[in-house]
Coordinates of C-alpha atoms in Angstrom, one line a residue:
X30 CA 8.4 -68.6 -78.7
X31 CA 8.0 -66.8 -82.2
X32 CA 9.3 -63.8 -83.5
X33 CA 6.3 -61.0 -82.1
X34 CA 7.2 -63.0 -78.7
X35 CA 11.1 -62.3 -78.9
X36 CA 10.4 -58.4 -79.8
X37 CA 8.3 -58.1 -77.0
X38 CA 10.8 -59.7 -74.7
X39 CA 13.4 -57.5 -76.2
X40 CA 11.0 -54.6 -76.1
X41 CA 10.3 -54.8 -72.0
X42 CA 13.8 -56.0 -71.2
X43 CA 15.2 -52.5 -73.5
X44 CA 12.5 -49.8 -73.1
X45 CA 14.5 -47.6 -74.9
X46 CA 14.1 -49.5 -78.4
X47 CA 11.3 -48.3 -80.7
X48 CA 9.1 -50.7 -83.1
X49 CA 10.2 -50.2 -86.7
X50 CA 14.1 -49.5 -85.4
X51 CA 17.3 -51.6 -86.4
X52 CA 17.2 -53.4 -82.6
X53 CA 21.3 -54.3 -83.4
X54 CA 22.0 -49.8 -83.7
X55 CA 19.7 -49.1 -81.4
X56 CA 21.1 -51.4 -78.5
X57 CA 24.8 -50.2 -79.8
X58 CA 23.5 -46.6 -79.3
X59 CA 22.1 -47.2 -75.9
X60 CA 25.5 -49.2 -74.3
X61 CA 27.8 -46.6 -76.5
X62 CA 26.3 -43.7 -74.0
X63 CA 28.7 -45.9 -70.9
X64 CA 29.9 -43.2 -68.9
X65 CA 33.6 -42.4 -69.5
X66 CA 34.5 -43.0 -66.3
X67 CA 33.3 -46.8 -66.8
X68 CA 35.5 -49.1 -65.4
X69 CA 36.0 -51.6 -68.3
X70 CA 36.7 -51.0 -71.9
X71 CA 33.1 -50.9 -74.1
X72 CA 32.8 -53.3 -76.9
X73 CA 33.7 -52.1 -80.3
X74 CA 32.1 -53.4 -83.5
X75 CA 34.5 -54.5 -86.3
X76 CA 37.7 -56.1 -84.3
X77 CA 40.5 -57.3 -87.0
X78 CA 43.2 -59.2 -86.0
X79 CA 45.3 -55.9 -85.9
X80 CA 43.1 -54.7 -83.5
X81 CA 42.5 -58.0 -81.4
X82 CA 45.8 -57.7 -79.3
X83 CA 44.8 -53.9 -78.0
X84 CA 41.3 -55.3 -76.7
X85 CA 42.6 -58.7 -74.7
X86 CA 42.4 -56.0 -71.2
X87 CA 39.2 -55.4 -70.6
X88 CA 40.0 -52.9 -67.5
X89 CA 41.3 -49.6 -68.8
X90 CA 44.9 -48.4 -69.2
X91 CA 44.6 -45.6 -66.7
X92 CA 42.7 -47.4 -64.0
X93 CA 44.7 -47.9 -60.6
X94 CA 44.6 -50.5 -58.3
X95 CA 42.4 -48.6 -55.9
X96 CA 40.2 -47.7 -58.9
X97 CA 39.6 -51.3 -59.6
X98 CA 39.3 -52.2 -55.7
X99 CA 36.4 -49.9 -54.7
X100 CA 34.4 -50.9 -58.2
X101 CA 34.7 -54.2 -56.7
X102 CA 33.6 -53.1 -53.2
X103 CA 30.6 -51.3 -54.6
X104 CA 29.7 -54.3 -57.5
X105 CA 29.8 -56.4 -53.7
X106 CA 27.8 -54.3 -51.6
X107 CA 30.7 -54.1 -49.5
X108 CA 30.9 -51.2 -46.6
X109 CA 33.6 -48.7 -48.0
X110 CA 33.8 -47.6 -44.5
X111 CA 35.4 -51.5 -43.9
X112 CA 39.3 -51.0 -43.1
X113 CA 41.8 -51.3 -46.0
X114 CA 45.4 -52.9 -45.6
X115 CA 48.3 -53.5 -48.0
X116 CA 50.5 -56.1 -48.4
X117 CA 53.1 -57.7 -50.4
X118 CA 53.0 -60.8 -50.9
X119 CA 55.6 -62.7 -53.1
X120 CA 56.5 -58.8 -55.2
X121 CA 52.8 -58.2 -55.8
X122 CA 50.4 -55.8 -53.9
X123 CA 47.1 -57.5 -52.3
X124 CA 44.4 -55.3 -50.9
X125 CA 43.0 -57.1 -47.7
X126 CA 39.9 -55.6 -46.9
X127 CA 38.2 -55.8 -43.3
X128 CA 40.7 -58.4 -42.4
X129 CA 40.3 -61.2 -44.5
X130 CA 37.2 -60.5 -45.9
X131 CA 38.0 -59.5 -49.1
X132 CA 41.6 -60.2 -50.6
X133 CA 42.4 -58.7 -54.1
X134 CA 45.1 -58.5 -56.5
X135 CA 45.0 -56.5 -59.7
X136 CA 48.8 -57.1 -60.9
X137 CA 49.7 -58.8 -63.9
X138 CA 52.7 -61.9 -63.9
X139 CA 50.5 -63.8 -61.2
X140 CA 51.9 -67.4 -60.8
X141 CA 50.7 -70.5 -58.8
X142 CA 53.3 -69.8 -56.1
X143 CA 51.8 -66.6 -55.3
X144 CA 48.1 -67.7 -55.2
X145 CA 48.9 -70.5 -52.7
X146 CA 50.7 -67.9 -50.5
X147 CA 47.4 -65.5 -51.2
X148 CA 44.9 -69.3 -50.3
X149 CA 46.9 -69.5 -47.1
X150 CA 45.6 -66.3 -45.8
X151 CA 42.0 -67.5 -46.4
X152 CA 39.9 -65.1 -47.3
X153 CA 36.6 -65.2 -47.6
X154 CA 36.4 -63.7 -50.9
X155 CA 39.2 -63.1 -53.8
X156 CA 39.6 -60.9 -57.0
X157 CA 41.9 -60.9 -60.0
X158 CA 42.7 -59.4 -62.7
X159 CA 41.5 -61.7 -65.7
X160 CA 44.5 -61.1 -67.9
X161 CA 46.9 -61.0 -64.8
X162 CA 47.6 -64.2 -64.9
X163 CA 50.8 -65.8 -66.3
X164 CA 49.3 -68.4 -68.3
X165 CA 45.9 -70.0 -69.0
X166 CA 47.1 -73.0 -66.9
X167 CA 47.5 -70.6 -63.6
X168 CA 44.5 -68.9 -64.1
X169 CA 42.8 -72.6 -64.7
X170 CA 44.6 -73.4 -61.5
X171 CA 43.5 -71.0 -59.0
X172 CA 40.0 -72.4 -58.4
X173 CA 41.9 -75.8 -57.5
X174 CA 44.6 -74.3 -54.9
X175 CA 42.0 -72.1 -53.9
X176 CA 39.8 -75.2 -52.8
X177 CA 42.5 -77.5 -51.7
X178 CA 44.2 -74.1 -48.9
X179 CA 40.6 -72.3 -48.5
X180 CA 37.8 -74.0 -49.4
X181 CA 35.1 -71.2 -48.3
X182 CA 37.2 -68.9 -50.7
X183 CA 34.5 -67.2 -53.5
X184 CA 37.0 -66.5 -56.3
X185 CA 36.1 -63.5 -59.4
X186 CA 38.2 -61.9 -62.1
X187 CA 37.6 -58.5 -63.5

């Protein structure tokens, strides 16, 4: 595809960019306009290694638990009206939503221990926290206990 093909891609997949206009600003401007009640941090322009450590969280500071639980109900299509429990499970709070529907944790200091006691409940579906994990090895590791306890488990991270 050449170049007048890749505008005009750009062009119906952005309706909001105009011929003639720097495409990089004008995208910028369009994703900068995210609602300040967004869920997720927006990406900034110009990250230094100074900087790098604030933006390894994507989900905001002042998000709760709940906050982070219905955006996932509503990215799902999942009926809010479903019931909601609370449990603890090895120190850490897990939303279980219509029974075992939907099971999700949005704690940091997850370890493998705690995601095999969360894979023996089965749920049909799971959510983490990205950066909740303890280390790149657990995080590596839940798709494997997950699939050896609860195979039909669907497994996301915010």
């Amino acid at each position: 595809m050449g170049t007048s093909g890749t505008l005009l891609s750009l062009f119906t997949a952005f309706p909001f960019l105009r011929a003639g206009e720097t495409h990089h600003h004008a995208l910028h401007e369009h994703f900068a306009k995210t609602p300040e009640s967004a869920k997720t941090r927006r990406w900034r322009y110009g990250v230094t290694q100074e900087t790098l450590p604030g933006l390894v969280d994507n989900i905001r500071a002042d998000r709760s638990a709940e906050d982070l639980l219905f955006q996932v109900l509503l990215d799902w299509g999942v009926d809010l009206a479903l019931p909601i429990s609370q449990q603890t499970i090895a120190g850490k709070t897990v939303f279980f939503v219509d029974g075992n529907a939907l099971a999700a944790c949005f704690e940091t200091g997850i370890a493998e221990d705690f995601v095999k006691q969360l894979a023996a409940h089965k749920p049909l579906r799971v959510v983490f926290r990205d950066s909740g994990f303890v280390s790149d090895s657990v995080k590596i590791n839940v798709e494997q206990v997950f699939k050896l306890l609860s195979p039909d488990t669907e497994i996301k991270t915010l």
